[in-house]
CSV table of C-alpha atoms in Angstrom, one decimal:
chain,number,residue,atom,x,y,z
W,1024,MET,CA,3.0,0.9,-21.4
W,1025,LYS,CA,5.1,-1.0,-23.9
W,1026,LYS,CA,8.2,0.0,-25.9
W,1027,HIS,CA,10.1,-1.6,-28.7
W,1028,ASP,CA,12.5,-4.4,-27.6
W,1029,PHE,CA,15.4,-3.7,-29.9
W,1030,LEU,CA,17.4,-6.8,-28.8
W,1031,THR,CA,14.8,-9.1,-30.4
W,1032,THR,CA,15.1,-7.2,-33.7
W,1033,ILE,CA,18.9,-7.0,-33.4
W,1034,GLY,CA,19.1,-10.7,-32.7
W,1035,ILE,CA,17.1,-11.7,-35.8
W,1036,VAL,CA,18.9,-9.3,-38.0
W,1037,VAL,CA,22.4,-10.3,-36.8
W,1038,GLY,CA,21.5,-14.0,-36.9
W,1039,THR,CA,20.1,-13.7,-40.5
W,1040,GLY,CA,23.1,-11.6,-41.5
W,1041,LEU,CA,25.6,-14.1,-40.2
W,1042,THR,CA,23.7,-16.9,-41.9
W,1043,VAL,CA,23.7,-15.1,-45.2
W,1044,TRP,CA,27.4,-14.3,-44.9
W,1045,GLY,CA,28.1,-18.0,-44.3
W,1046,MET,CA,26.0,-18.9,-47.3
W,1047,ALA,CA,27.9,-16.4,-49.5
W,1048,SER,CA,31.4,-17.3,-48.3
W,1049,GLY,CA,33.6,-19.0,-50.8
W,1050,GLY,CA,31.9,-17.1,-53.7
W,1051,THR,CA,28.7,-19.2,-53.6
W,1052,ASN,CA,25.8,-17.8,-55.6
W,1053,LEU,CA,23.0,-17.0,-53.1
W,1054,LYS,CA,20.3,-17.9,-55.7
W,1055,ILE,CA,21.0,-21.6,-55.0
W,1056,PHE,CA,19.5,-21.2,-51.5
W,1057,TYR,CA,16.2,-19.9,-52.8
W,1058,ASP,CA,13.5,-22.3,-53.7
W,1059,PHE,CA,9.9,-21.1,-53.6
W,1060,ALA,CA,8.4,-24.7,-53.4
W,1061,SER,CA,10.6,-25.4,-50.4
W,1062,ILE,CA,9.4,-22.3,-48.7
W,1063,LEU,CA,5.8,-23.3,-49.3
W,1064,ILE,CA,6.4,-26.8,-47.9
W,1065,THR,CA,8.3,-25.6,-44.8
W,1066,VAL,CA,6.6,-22.4,-43.8
W,1067,GLY,CA,3.2,-23.0,-45.3
W,1068,GLY,CA,3.1,-26.7,-44.3
W,1069,SER,CA,4.1,-26.0,-40.7
W,1070,PHE,CA,1.6,-23.2,-40.3
W,1071,ALA,CA,-1.1,-25.4,-41.7
W,1072,ALA,CA,-0.2,-28.0,-39.0
W,1073,LEU,CA,-0.6,-25.2,-36.5
W,1074,LEU,CA,-4.1,-24.5,-37.8
W,1075,ILE,CA,-5.0,-28.1,-37.2
W,1076,ALA,CA,-3.5,-28.1,-33.7
W,1077,TYR,CA,-5.2,-24.9,-32.4
W,1078,PRO,CA,-8.7,-23.5,-32.6
W,1079,ILE,CA,-9.5,-20.3,-34.5
W,1080,SER,CA,-9.8,-18.4,-31.3
W,1081,ALA,CA,-6.2,-19.1,-30.5
W,1082,MET,CA,-5.0,-18.6,-34.1
W,1083,LYS,CA,-6.4,-15.1,-34.1
W,1084,ARG,CA,-3.9,-14.2,-31.4
W,1085,ILE,CA,-0.8,-15.5,-33.3
W,1086,THR,CA,0.0,-12.1,-34.8
W,1087,ASN,CA,-0.3,-10.4,-31.4
W,1088,VAL,CA,1.9,-13.1,-29.8
W,1089,ILE,CA,4.6,-12.6,-32.3
W,1090,PHE,CA,4.3,-8.8,-31.9
W,1091,GLN,CA,4.6,-9.0,-28.1
W,1092,SER,CA,8.1,-10.6,-28.5
W,1093,PHE,CA,9.2,-7.3,-30.0
W,1094,LYS,CA,7.8,-5.3,-27.1
W,1095,GLU,CA,8.8,-4.8,-23.5
W,1096,SER,CA,7.3,-3.0,-20.5
W,1097,THR,CA,8.4,0.6,-19.9
W,1098,SER,CA,7.7,0.4,-16.1
W,1099,SER,CA,10.5,-0.8,-13.9
W,1100,SER,CA,10.4,-2.4,-10.5
W,1101,THR,CA,12.1,0.7,-9.0
W,1102,GLU,CA,9.4,2.9,-10.5
W,1103,ILE,CA,6.7,0.7,-8.9
W,1104,ILE,CA,8.4,1.1,-5.5
W,1105,GLU,CA,8.5,4.9,-5.9
W,1106,THR,CA,4.8,4.9,-6.9
W,1107,PHE,CA,3.8,3.0,-3.8
W,1108,LYS,CA,6.0,5.2,-1.6
W,1109,ASN,CA,4.0,8.2,-2.9
W,1110,LEU,CA,0.7,6.5,-2.7
W,1111,SER,CA,1.3,5.2,0.9
W,1112,GLN,CA,2.3,8.7,2.1
W,1113,LYS,CA,-0.9,10.2,0.6
W,1114,ALA,CA,-3.1,7.5,2.0
W,1115,ARG,CA,-1.7,8.0,5.6
W,1116,LYS,CA,-2.1,11.8,5.4
W,1117,GLU,CA,-5.4,12.0,3.6
W,1118,GLY,CA,-7.0,8.6,3.9
W,1119,LEU,CA,-7.6,5.7,1.5
W,1120,LEU,CA,-10.4,7.5,-0.4
W,1121,SER,CA,-7.8,10.1,-1.6
W,1122,LEU,CA,-6.1,7.5,-3.7
W,1123,GLU,CA,-9.0,7.8,-6.2
W,1124,ASP,CA,-7.6,11.1,-7.3
W,1125,GLU,CA,-4.3,9.4,-8.2
W,1126,MET,CA,-5.8,6.7,-10.4
W,1127,ASP,CA,-6.2,8.9,-13.4
W,1128,VAL,CA,-2.5,9.4,-13.8
W,1129,LEU,CA,-1.5,5.8,-13.3
W,1130,THR,CA,-0.8,3.8,-16.5
W,1131,ASN,CA,-0.6,0.3,-14.9
W,1132,GLU,CA,-4.1,-1.2,-15.2
W,1133,PHE,CA,-3.3,-3.9,-12.7
W,1134,LEU,CA,-2.3,-1.3,-10.1
W,1135,LYS,CA,-5.4,0.8,-10.9
W,1136,LYS,CA,-7.7,-2.1,-10.5
W,1137,GLY,CA,-6.2,-3.0,-7.1
W,1138,LEU,CA,-6.4,0.6,-5.9
W,1139,GLN,CA,-10.0,0.8,-7.0
W,1140,MET,CA,-10.9,-2.2,-4.9
W,1141,VAL,CA,-9.1,-0.6,-1.9
W,1142,VAL,CA,-11.1,2.6,-2.4
W,1143,ASP,CA,-14.3,0.6,-2.7
W,1144,GLY,CA,-13.6,-0.9,0.7
W,1145,LEU,CA,-13.2,-4.6,-0.2
W,1146,GLU,CA,-11.6,-6.9,2.3
W,1147,PRO,CA,-7.9,-7.6,1.9
W,1148,GLU,CA,-8.5,-11.4,1.4
W,1149,ILE,CA,-10.9,-10.7,-1.4
W,1150,ILE,CA,-8.6,-8.2,-3.1
W,1151,LYS,CA,-5.7,-10.7,-2.9
W,1152,GLU,CA,-7.8,-13.5,-4.2
W,1153,ILE,CA,-9.1,-11.5,-7.2
W,1154,MET,CA,-5.7,-10.1,-8.1
W,1155,GLU,CA,-4.0,-13.5,-7.8
W,1156,LEU,CA,-6.7,-15.0,-10.1
W,1157,GLU,CA,-5.9,-12.3,-12.6
W,1158,ILE,CA,-2.2,-13.2,-12.4
W,1159,ASP,CA,-3.0,-16.9,-13.0
W,1160,GLU,CA,-5.1,-16.0,-16.1
W,1161,MET,CA,-2.3,-13.7,-17.4
W,1162,GLU,CA,0.2,-16.5,-17.0
W,1163,ARG,CA,-2.1,-18.9,-18.8
W,1164,ARG,CA,-2.5,-16.6,-21.7
W,1165,HIS,CA,1.3,-16.0,-21.9
W,1166,THR,CA,2.0,-19.7,-21.7
W,1167,ASP,CA,-0.5,-20.5,-24.4
W,1168,GLY,CA,1.1,-17.9,-26.7
W,1169,ALA,CA,4.7,-19.2,-26.1
W,1170,ASN,CA,3.5,-22.8,-26.5
W,1171,MET,CA,2.0,-21.9,-29.9
W,1172,LEU,CA,5.4,-20.7,-31.1
W,1173,LYS,CA,7.0,-23.8,-29.7
W,1174,ALA,CA,4.6,-26.0,-31.5
W,1175,TRP,CA,5.3,-24.2,-34.8
W,1176,ALA,CA,9.0,-24.6,-34.1
W,1177,ALA,CA,8.5,-28.3,-33.7
W,1178,TYR,CA,6.5,-28.6,-37.0
W,1179,ALA,CA,9.0,-26.5,-39.1
W,1180,PRO,CA,11.9,-29.0,-39.1
W,1181,ALA,CA,9.4,-31.8,-39.5
W,1182,PHE,CA,8.1,-30.3,-42.7
W,1183,GLY,CA,11.7,-29.6,-43.7
W,1184,MET,CA,12.2,-33.4,-43.6
W,1185,ILE,CA,9.0,-33.9,-45.6
W,1186,GLY,CA,10.5,-31.5,-48.2
W,1187,THR,CA,13.7,-33.6,-48.1
W,1188,LEU,CA,11.7,-36.7,-48.8
W,1189,VAL,CA,9.8,-35.0,-51.7
W,1190,GLY,CA,13.1,-34.0,-53.2
W,1191,LEU,CA,14.5,-37.5,-52.9
W,1192,ILE,CA,11.5,-39.0,-54.5
W,1193,GLN,CA,11.8,-36.6,-57.3
W,1194,MET,CA,15.4,-37.6,-57.7
W,1195,LEU,CA,14.7,-41.3,-57.8
W,1196,ALA,CA,11.8,-40.8,-60.2
W,1197,ASN,CA,14.1,-39.0,-62.7
W,1198,LEU,CA,17.5,-40.6,-62.5
W,1199,SER,CA,17.9,-40.3,-66.2
W,1200,ASP,CA,17.2,-36.6,-66.2
W,1201,SER,CA,20.2,-34.7,-64.9
W,1202,SER,CA,18.3,-31.4,-64.5
W,1203,ALA,CA,15.5,-33.0,-62.5
W,1204,LEU,CA,18.2,-34.8,-60.4
W,1205,ALA,CA,19.8,-31.5,-59.5
W,1206,SER,CA,16.4,-29.8,-58.8
W,1207,GLY,CA,15.4,-32.7,-56.5
W,1208,MET,CA,18.7,-32.7,-54.7
W,1209,GLY,CA,18.4,-28.9,-54.1
W,1210,LYS,CA,14.9,-29.2,-52.7
W,1211,ALA,CA,15.9,-32.2,-50.5
W,1212,LEU,CA,18.5,-30.1,-48.8
W,1213,ILE,CA,17.0,-26.6,-48.8
W,1214,THR,CA,13.8,-27.5,-47.1
W,1215,THR,CA,15.7,-29.0,-44.1
W,1216,PHE,CA,17.7,-25.8,-44.0
W,1217,TYR,CA,14.6,-23.6,-44.0
W,1218,GLY,CA,12.9,-25.6,-41.3
W,1219,ALA,CA,16.0,-25.5,-39.0
W,1220,LEU,CA,16.4,-21.7,-39.6
W,1221,LEU,CA,12.8,-20.9,-38.9
W,1222,ALA,CA,12.7,-22.9,-35.8
W,1223,ASN,CA,16.0,-22.0,-34.2
W,1224,LEU,CA,16.5,-18.4,-35.3
W,1225,VAL,CA,12.9,-17.2,-34.9
W,1226,LEU,CA,10.3,-19.3,-33.3
W,1227,VAL,CA,12.1,-21.0,-30.3
W,1228,PRO,CA,13.9,-17.8,-29.3
W,1229,MET,CA,10.7,-15.8,-29.5
W,1230,ALA,CA,8.9,-18.4,-27.3
W,1231,GLN,CA,11.7,-18.2,-24.7
W,1232,ASN,CA,11.6,-14.4,-25.0
W,1233,LEU,CA,7.9,-14.4,-24.1
W,1234,ASN,CA,8.4,-16.8,-21.2
W,1235,TYR,CA,11.1,-14.6,-19.7
W,1236,LYS,CA,9.0,-11.4,-20.1
W,1237,SER,CA,6.0,-13.2,-18.5
W,1238,SER,CA,8.1,-14.1,-15.4
W,1239,ILE,CA,9.1,-10.5,-15.1
W,1240,GLU,CA,5.5,-9.3,-15.4
W,1241,VAL,CA,4.3,-11.8,-12.8
W,1242,ASN,CA,7.0,-10.6,-10.4
W,1243,SER,CA,5.9,-7.0,-10.9
W,1244,CYS,CA,2.2,-8.0,-10.3
W,1245,GLU,CA,3.1,-9.8,-7.1
W,1246,MET,CA,5.0,-6.7,-5.9
W,1247,ILE,CA,1.9,-4.6,-6.7
W,1248,ILE,CA,-0.4,-7.0,-4.7
W,1249,ASN,CA,1.9,-6.7,-1.6
W,1250,GLY,CA,2.1,-2.9,-2.0
W,1251,ILE,CA,-1.7,-2.5,-2.3
W,1252,LEU,CA,-2.4,-4.7,0.8
W,1253,ALA,CA,0.2,-2.9,2.8
W,1254,ILE,CA,-1.4,0.5,1.9
W,1255,GLN,CA,-4.8,-0.8,2.9
W,1256,LEU,CA,-3.4,-2.0,6.3
W,1257,GLY,CA,-1.9,1.5,6.8
W,1258,VAL,CA,1.7,0.2,6.9
W,1259,ASN,CA,4.4,2.9,7.3
W,1260,PRO,CA,5.7,4.1,3.8
W,1261,ARG,CA,9.3,3.3,4.7
W,1262,ILE,CA,8.4,-0.3,5.7
W,1263,ILE,CA,6.5,-0.7,2.4
W,1264,GLU,CA,9.5,0.6,0.5
W,1265,GLU,CA,11.8,-1.9,2.3
W,1266,LYS,CA,9.3,-4.7,1.8
W,1267,LEU,CA,9.0,-4.1,-2.0
W,1268,THR,CA,12.8,-3.7,-2.4
W,1269,SER,CA,13.1,-7.4,-1.7
W,1270,TYR,CA,11.6,-8.0,-5.2
W,1271,LEU,CA,14.5,-6.3,-6.9
W,1272,SER,CA,17.5,-8.2,-8.3
W,1273,PRO,CA,20.9,-7.5,-6.6
W,1274,PRO,CA,21.9,-5.0,-9.4
W,1275,GLU,CA,18.6,-3.3,-9.3
W,1276,ARG,CA,18.7,-3.1,-5.5
W,1277,LEU,CA,22.2,-1.6,-5.6
W,1278,LYS,CA,21.2,1.0,-8.1
W,1279,PHE,CA,18.0,1.8,-6.1
W,1280,ILE,CA,20.1,2.4,-3.0
W,1281,GLU,CA,22.6,4.5,-4.8
W,1282,ASN,CA,19.8,6.7,-6.2
W,1283,LYS,CA,18.3,7.1,-2.7
W,1284,VAL,CA,21.7,8.2,-1.4
W,1285,LYS,CA,22.1,10.8,-4.2
W,1286,GLU,CA,18.6,12.1,-3.5
W,1287,ALA,CA,19.4,12.4,0.2
W,1288,GLU,CA,22.6,14.3,-0.6
W,1289,VAL,CA,20.7,16.7,-2.9
W,1290,THR,CA,18.1,17.3,-0.2
W,1291,GLU,CA,20.8,18.1,2.4
W,1292,ASN,CA,22.5,20.5,0.1
W,1293,VAL,CA,19.3,22.3,-0.6
């Protein structure tokens, strides 16, 4: 499951707002920062270069790649631990085949696939190999998506410089025409501005965002693999819980322990 990542939206809005505020400071007319030809050169030109660099199969994913930077997973590592705690208890009491009843309520497809292989009786080595291959493929897809944004970010300032050269050429070709001179100077500067803004406020941060989320997802998948193999081997639910807790960051681990203490206190009072 995915939910909206508000920080990505907030970052773009705040960054854009501060930039516009800086542009408007000193009573400057914002209209001087708009030039349609410069937008076409910078945004359109850099995207055209991206079309040359990547095949159509990859370009079909560009919208989804951008969309993913505005999404984050709703499942946390602590929720995964609680899920495995319940699954391991059920497996020890009722057997591995009983886990098939739980798969309908699970939303994590990676976890469901692993449990299905356990129920089907596949060997632990085979399950681990298949699931690790799936993680590798997932990482490759995520890396390809982030690299596309990084490539676009590299092209944008370059086309901004191309726009600068176009503006300078126009200036030199019309030195006697003051209006053409001003237009050429504006295009020479604004295209560089557009390229730097597109690369550093949008594309590079989005690529970094995707890389970070990918590392989090890989960590969750590795946790799931260890949990599934432990259930298949019949490991004690408490040991599984302790084992998976090692995947938590120090703040997450502290919060998880605090929640367990609160649950124990509530149970005692009841």
